[in-house]
Coordinates of C-alpha atoms in Angstrom, one line a residue:
Chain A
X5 CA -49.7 -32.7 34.8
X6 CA -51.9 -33.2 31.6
X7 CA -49.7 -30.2 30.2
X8 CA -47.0 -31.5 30.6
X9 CA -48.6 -35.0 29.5
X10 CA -49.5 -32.8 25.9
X11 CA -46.5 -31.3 25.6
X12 CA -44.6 -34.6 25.6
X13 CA -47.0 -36.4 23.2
X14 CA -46.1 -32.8 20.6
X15 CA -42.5 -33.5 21.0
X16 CA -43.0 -37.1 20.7
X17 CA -44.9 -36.6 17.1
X18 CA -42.2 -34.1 16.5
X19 CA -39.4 -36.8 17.1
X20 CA -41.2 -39.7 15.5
X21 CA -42.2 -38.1 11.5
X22 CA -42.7 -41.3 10.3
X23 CA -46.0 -43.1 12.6
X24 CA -44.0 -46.3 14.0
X25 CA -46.8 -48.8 15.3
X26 CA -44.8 -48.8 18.7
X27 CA -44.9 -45.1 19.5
X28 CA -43.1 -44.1 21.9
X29 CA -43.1 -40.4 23.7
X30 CA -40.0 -39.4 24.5
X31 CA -39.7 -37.8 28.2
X32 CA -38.4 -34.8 29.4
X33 CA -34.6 -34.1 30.6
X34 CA -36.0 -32.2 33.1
X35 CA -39.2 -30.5 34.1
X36 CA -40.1 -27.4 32.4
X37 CA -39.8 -24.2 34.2
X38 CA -43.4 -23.1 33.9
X39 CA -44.9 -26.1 35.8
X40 CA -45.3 -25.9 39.5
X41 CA -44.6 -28.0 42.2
X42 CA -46.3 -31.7 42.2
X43 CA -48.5 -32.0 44.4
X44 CA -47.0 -35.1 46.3
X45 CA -44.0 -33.0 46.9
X46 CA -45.9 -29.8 47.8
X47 CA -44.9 -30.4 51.6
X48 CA -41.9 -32.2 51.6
X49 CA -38.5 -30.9 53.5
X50 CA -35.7 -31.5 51.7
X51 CA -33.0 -33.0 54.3
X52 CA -29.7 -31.0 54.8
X53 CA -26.7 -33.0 54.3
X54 CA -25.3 -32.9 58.2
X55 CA -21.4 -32.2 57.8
X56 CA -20.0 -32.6 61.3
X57 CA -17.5 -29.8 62.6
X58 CA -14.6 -32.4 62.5
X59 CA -15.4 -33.4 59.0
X60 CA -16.2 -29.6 57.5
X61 CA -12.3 -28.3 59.4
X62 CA -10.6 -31.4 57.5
X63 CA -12.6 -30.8 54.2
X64 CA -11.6 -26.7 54.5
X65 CA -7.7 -27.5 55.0
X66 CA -8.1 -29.7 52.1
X67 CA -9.6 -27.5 50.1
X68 CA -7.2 -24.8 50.6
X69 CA -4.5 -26.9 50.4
X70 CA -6.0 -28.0 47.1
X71 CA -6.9 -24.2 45.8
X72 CA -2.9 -22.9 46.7
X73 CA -1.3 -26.4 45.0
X74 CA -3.6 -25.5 42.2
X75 CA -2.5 -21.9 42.2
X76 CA 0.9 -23.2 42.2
X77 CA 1.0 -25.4 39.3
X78 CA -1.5 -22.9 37.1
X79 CA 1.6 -20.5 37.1
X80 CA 4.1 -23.0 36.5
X81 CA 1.8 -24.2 33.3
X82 CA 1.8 -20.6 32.4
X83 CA 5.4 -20.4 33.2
X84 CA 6.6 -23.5 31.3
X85 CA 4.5 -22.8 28.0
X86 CA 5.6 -18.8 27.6
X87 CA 9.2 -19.9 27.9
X88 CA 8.2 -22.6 25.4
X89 CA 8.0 -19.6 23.2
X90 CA 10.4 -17.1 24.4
X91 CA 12.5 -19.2 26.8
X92 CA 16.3 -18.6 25.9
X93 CA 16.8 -22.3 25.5
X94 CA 14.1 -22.8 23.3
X95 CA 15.1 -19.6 21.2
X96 CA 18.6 -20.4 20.4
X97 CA 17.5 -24.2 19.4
X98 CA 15.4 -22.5 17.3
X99 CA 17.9 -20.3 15.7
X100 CA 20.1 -23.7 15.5
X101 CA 17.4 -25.3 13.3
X102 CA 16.8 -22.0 11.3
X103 CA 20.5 -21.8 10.5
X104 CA 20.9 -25.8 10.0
X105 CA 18.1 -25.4 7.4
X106 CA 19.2 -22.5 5.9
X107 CA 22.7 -24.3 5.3
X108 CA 21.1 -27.3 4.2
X109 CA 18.6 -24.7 1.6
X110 CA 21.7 -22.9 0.6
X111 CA 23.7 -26.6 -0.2
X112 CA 20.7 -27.5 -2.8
X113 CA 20.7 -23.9 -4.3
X114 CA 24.1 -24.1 -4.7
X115 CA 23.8 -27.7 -6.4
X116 CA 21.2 -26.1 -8.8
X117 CA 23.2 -23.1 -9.6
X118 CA 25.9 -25.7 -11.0
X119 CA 23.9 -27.8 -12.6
X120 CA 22.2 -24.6 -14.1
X121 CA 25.8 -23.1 -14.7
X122 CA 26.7 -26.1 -17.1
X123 CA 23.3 -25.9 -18.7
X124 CA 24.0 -22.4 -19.3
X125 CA 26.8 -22.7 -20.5
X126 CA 26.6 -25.5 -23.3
X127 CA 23.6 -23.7 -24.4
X128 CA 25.6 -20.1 -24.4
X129 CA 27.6 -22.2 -26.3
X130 CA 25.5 -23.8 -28.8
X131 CA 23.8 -20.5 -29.3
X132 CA 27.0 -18.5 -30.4
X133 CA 27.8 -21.4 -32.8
X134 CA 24.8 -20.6 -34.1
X135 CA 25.2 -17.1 -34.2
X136 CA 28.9 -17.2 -35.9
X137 CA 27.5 -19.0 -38.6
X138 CA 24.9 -16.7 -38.6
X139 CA 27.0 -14.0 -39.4
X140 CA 29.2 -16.0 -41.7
X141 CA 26.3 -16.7 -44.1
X142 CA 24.9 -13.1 -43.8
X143 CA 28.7 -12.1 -44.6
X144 CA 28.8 -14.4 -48.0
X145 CA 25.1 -13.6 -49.1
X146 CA 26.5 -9.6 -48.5
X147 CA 29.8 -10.3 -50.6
X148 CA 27.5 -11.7 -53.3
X149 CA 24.8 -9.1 -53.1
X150 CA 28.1 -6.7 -53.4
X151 CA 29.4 -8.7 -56.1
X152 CA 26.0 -8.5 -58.0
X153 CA 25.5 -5.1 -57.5
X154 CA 29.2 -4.4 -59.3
X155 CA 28.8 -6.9 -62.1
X156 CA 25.3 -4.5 -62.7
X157 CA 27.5 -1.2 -62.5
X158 CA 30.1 -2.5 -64.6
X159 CA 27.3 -3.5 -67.0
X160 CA 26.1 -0.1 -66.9
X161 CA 29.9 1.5 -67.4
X162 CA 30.5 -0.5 -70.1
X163 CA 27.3 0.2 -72.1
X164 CA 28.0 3.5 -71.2
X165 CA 31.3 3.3 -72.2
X166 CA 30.0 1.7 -75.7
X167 CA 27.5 4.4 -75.8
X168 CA 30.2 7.4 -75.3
X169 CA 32.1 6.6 -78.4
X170 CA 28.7 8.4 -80.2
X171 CA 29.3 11.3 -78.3
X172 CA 29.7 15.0 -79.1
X173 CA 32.1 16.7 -77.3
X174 CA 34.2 19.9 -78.5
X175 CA 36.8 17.7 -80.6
X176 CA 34.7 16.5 -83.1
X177 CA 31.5 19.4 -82.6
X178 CA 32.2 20.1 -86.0
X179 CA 32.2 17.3 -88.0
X180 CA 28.7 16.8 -86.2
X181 CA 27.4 20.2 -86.9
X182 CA 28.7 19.7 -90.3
X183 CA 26.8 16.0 -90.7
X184 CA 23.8 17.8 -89.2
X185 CA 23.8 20.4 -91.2
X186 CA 24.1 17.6 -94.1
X187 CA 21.6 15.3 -93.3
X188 CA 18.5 17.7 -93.1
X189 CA 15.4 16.0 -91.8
X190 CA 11.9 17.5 -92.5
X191 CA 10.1 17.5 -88.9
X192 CA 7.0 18.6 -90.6
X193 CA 4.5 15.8 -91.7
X194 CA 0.8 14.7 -90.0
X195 CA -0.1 11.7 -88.6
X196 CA -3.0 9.6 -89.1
X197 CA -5.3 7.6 -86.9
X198 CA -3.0 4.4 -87.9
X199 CA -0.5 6.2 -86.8
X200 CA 1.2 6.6 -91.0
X201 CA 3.5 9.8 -91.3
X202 CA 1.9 11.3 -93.9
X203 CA 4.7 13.9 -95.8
X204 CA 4.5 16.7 -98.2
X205 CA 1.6 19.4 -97.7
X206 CA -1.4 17.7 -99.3
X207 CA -3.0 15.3 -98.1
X208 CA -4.7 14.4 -100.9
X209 CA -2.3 12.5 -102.6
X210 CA -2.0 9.5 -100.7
X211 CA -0.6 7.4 -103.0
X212 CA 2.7 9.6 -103.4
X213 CA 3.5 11.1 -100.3
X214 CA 2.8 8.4 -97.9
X215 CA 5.2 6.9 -95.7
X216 CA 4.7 4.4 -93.1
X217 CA 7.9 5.0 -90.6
X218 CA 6.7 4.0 -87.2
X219 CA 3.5 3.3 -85.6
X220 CA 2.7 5.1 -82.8
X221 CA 0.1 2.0 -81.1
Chain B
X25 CA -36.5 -30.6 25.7
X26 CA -32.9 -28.9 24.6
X27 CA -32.7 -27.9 21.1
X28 CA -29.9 -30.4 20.2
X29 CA -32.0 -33.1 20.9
X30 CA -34.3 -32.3 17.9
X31 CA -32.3 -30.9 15.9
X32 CA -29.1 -32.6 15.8
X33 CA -25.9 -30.6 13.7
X34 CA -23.7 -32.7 12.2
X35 CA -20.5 -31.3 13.8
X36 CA -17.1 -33.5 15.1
X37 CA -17.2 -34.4 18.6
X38 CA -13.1 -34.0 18.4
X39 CA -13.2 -30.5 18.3
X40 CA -13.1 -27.7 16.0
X41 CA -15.6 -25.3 18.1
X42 CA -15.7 -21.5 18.3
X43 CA -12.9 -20.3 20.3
X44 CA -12.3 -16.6 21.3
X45 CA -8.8 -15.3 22.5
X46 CA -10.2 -13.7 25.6
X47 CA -13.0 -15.8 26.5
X48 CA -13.2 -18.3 29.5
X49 CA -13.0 -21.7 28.6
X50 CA -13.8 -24.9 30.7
X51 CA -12.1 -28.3 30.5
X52 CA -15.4 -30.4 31.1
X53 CA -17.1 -34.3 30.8
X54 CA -19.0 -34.2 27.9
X55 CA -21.8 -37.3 28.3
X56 CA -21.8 -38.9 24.8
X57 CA -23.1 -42.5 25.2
X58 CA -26.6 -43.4 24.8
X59 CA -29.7 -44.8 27.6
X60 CA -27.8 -46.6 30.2
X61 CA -24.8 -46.5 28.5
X62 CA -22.8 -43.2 29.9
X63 CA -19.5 -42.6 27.8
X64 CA -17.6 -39.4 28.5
X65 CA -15.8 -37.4 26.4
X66 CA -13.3 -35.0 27.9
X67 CA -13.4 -31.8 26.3
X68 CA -12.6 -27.4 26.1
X69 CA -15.5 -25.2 25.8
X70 CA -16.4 -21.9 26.0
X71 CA -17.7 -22.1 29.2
X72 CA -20.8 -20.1 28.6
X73 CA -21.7 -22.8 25.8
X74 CA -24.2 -25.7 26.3
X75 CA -23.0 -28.9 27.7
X76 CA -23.2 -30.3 24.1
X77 CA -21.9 -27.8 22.2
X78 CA -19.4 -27.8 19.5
X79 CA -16.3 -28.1 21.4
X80 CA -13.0 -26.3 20.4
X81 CA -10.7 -30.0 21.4
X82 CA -11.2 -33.1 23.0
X83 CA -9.3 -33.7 25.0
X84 CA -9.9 -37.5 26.3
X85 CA -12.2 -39.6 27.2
X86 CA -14.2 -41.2 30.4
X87 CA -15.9 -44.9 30.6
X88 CA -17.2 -44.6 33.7
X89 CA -18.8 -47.8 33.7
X90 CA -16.0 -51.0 34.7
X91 CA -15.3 -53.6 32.3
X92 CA -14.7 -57.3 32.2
X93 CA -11.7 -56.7 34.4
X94 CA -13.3 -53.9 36.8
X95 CA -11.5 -50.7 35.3
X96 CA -13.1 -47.6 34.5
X97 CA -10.7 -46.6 31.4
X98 CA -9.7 -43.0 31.0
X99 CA -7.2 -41.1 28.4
X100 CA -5.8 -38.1 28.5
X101 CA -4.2 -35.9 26.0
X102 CA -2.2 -34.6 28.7
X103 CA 0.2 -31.9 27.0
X104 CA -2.9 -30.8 25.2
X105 CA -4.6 -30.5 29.0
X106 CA -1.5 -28.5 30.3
X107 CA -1.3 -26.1 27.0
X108 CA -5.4 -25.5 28.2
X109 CA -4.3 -25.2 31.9
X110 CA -1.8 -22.3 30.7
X111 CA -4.7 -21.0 28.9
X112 CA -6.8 -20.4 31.8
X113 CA -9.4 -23.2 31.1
X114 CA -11.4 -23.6 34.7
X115 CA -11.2 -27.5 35.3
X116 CA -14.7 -28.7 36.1
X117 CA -14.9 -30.9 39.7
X118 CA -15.1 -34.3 37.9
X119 CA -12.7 -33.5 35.5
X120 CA -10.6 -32.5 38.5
X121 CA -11.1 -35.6 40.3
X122 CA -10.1 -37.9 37.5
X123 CA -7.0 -36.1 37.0
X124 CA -6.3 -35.9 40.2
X125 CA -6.4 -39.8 40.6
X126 CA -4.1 -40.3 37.0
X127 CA -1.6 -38.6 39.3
X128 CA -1.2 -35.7 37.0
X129 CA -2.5 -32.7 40.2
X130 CA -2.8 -33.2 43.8
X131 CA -5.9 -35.6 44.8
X132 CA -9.2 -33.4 44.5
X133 CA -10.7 -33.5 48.6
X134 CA -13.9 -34.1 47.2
X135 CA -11.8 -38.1 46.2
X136 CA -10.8 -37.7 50.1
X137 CA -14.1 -37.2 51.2
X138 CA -16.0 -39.8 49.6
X139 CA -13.2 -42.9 50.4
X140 CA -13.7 -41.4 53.8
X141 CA -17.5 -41.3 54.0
X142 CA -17.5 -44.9 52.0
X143 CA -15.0 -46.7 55.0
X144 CA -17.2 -45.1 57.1
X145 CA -20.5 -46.6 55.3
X146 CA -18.6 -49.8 55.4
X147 CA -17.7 -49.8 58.7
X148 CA -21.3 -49.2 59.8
X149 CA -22.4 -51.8 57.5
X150 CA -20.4 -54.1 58.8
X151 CA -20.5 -53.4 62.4
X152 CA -24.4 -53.2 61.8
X153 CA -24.4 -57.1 60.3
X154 CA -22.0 -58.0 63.5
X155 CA -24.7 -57.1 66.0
X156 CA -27.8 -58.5 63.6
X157 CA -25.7 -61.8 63.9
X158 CA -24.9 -62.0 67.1

């Protein structure tokens, strides 16, 4: 008993952390297992409920009555919630609903496919306007860009054109070779750091033979 | 001293317990009220599990003491109950009992037994005062 009496104080610390000034030890559910019999019940007979033979045949018949009803409505539980699942009924209404919802999905996708459709289609719209007018400016910048470039060729042909008046060709080869042969030109003269032809073959006479042409700088 | 007494998990009484496909379960009174107040609540458990464990549903509840108009109130969640009863869940006597006077299975005999033993404690009684009287 004082065991138990210590134990009960431990677990009464261990309940109460904070020291109330009214401790109180809380008691025991039940007797630990380790404890033996009190003492004031060392000797005592426990008495035997007395079930008389009338009472214990009504109480069996109940029972068993009780224990096959019991059966009974066990299966039907089991019975009613599988057929909840897989009961034919309960199957097609579920197909009904499927197919109710899928008609009901398939009426809003349709609704957003036309609304989409219109949307699509203004901005197909909008976006080949933009593209034809795309194409029409790239078509005038080209046409300029062509007519440019011929205004420069025809620039070049005429120059040319102005420049082939001054050619030789084997009409008038002789009247050049002639004028060539004229118009001798003495290649041979030195050039100074200034870049002054300087003529004749001595160099130094400066004063007479010098002639400033070009510069080279 | 149980565990949960010192250390108390912070777990909902309305369910939300382990629950394993193939274990047994047990529809059962759970005693939630506090000294001298006993307040049930009815509830599935693994039936290996402590009385107080973490229960995988409530299913009702039990005021076994009578109120202001002499009615012990009860509640049921009785679709919940039969989905269990499909499931296999053993019912526990008391839990029995108290369906069994809802109406929802046959009276339980231990209901028989005791109206009969108390008629018969009242008769005595009764019979007892005659005969002190006379």
């Amino acid at each position: 008993m004082q065991n138990l009496c210590k134990v009960e104080l431990l677990y009464g610390k261990l309940l109460c952390k904070t020291k109330a000034i009214n401790q109180q030890p809380v008691r025991y559910t039940r007797k630990p297992r380790w404890l033996p019999k009190a003492p004031t019940k060392m000797f005592r007979v426990p008495i035997r409920p007395q079930i008389s033979a009338d009472e214990s045949k009504e109480l069996f018949r109940l029972f068993t009555n009780y224990r096959t009803t019991m059966k009974s409505i066990q299966k039907q539980l089991e019975y009613e919630l599988e057929t909840s699942y897989t009961g034919q009924e309960v199957l097609q209404e579920i197909a009904n609903k499927e197919k109710i919802l899928w008609a009901k999905c398939m009426d809003i996708n349709d609704n957003w496919n036309a609304e989409v459709a219109i949307e699509r289609e203004q901005r197909l719209a909008n976006e080949r306007e933009v593209q034809r007018e795309d194409i029409l400016a790239q078509l005038i910048e080209k046409e300029e860009d062509k007519k440019k470039k011929l205004e420069v060729i025809e620039e070049i042909i005429r120059l040319e054109k102005e420049k082939s008046k001054t050619y030789i060709t084997a009409e008038n080869i002789d009247e050049a070779i002639e004028k060539a042969l004229d118009s001798v030109v003495d290649h041979k003269y030195a050039l100074d750091l200034a870049g002054n032809i300087l003529k004749g073959n001595e160099p130094n006479e400066p004063s007479t033979g010098t002639m400033r042409v070009q510069s080279i700088n | 001293m149980r565990a949960y007494r010192l250390l108390k998990k912070l777990m909902p009484s309305s369910g939300g317990g382990d629950d394993f496909e193939k274990a047994k379960k047990s529809i059962r009174l759970a005693r939630y009220g506090c000294a001298n107040r006993p307040f049930y609540h009815i509830v599935v458990v693994l039936q290996r599990r402590d009385c107080k464990a973490h229960p995988i549903e409530q299913l009702g509840t039990y005021d076994p003491m009578e109120n202001h108009n002499g009615e012990k109130l009860v509640s049921f969640n009785l679709e919940r109950i039969k989905y269990w009863m499909a499931k296999k869940a053993r019912l526990t006597n008391p839990v029995a009992e108290l369906l069994g006077l809802s109406g929802f299975l046959p009276i339980h005999p231990h209901t028989y037994m005791t109206a009969w033993r108390n008629r018969q404690k009242s008769k005595t009684e009764s019979e007892q005062s005659e005969t002190a009287t006379n």
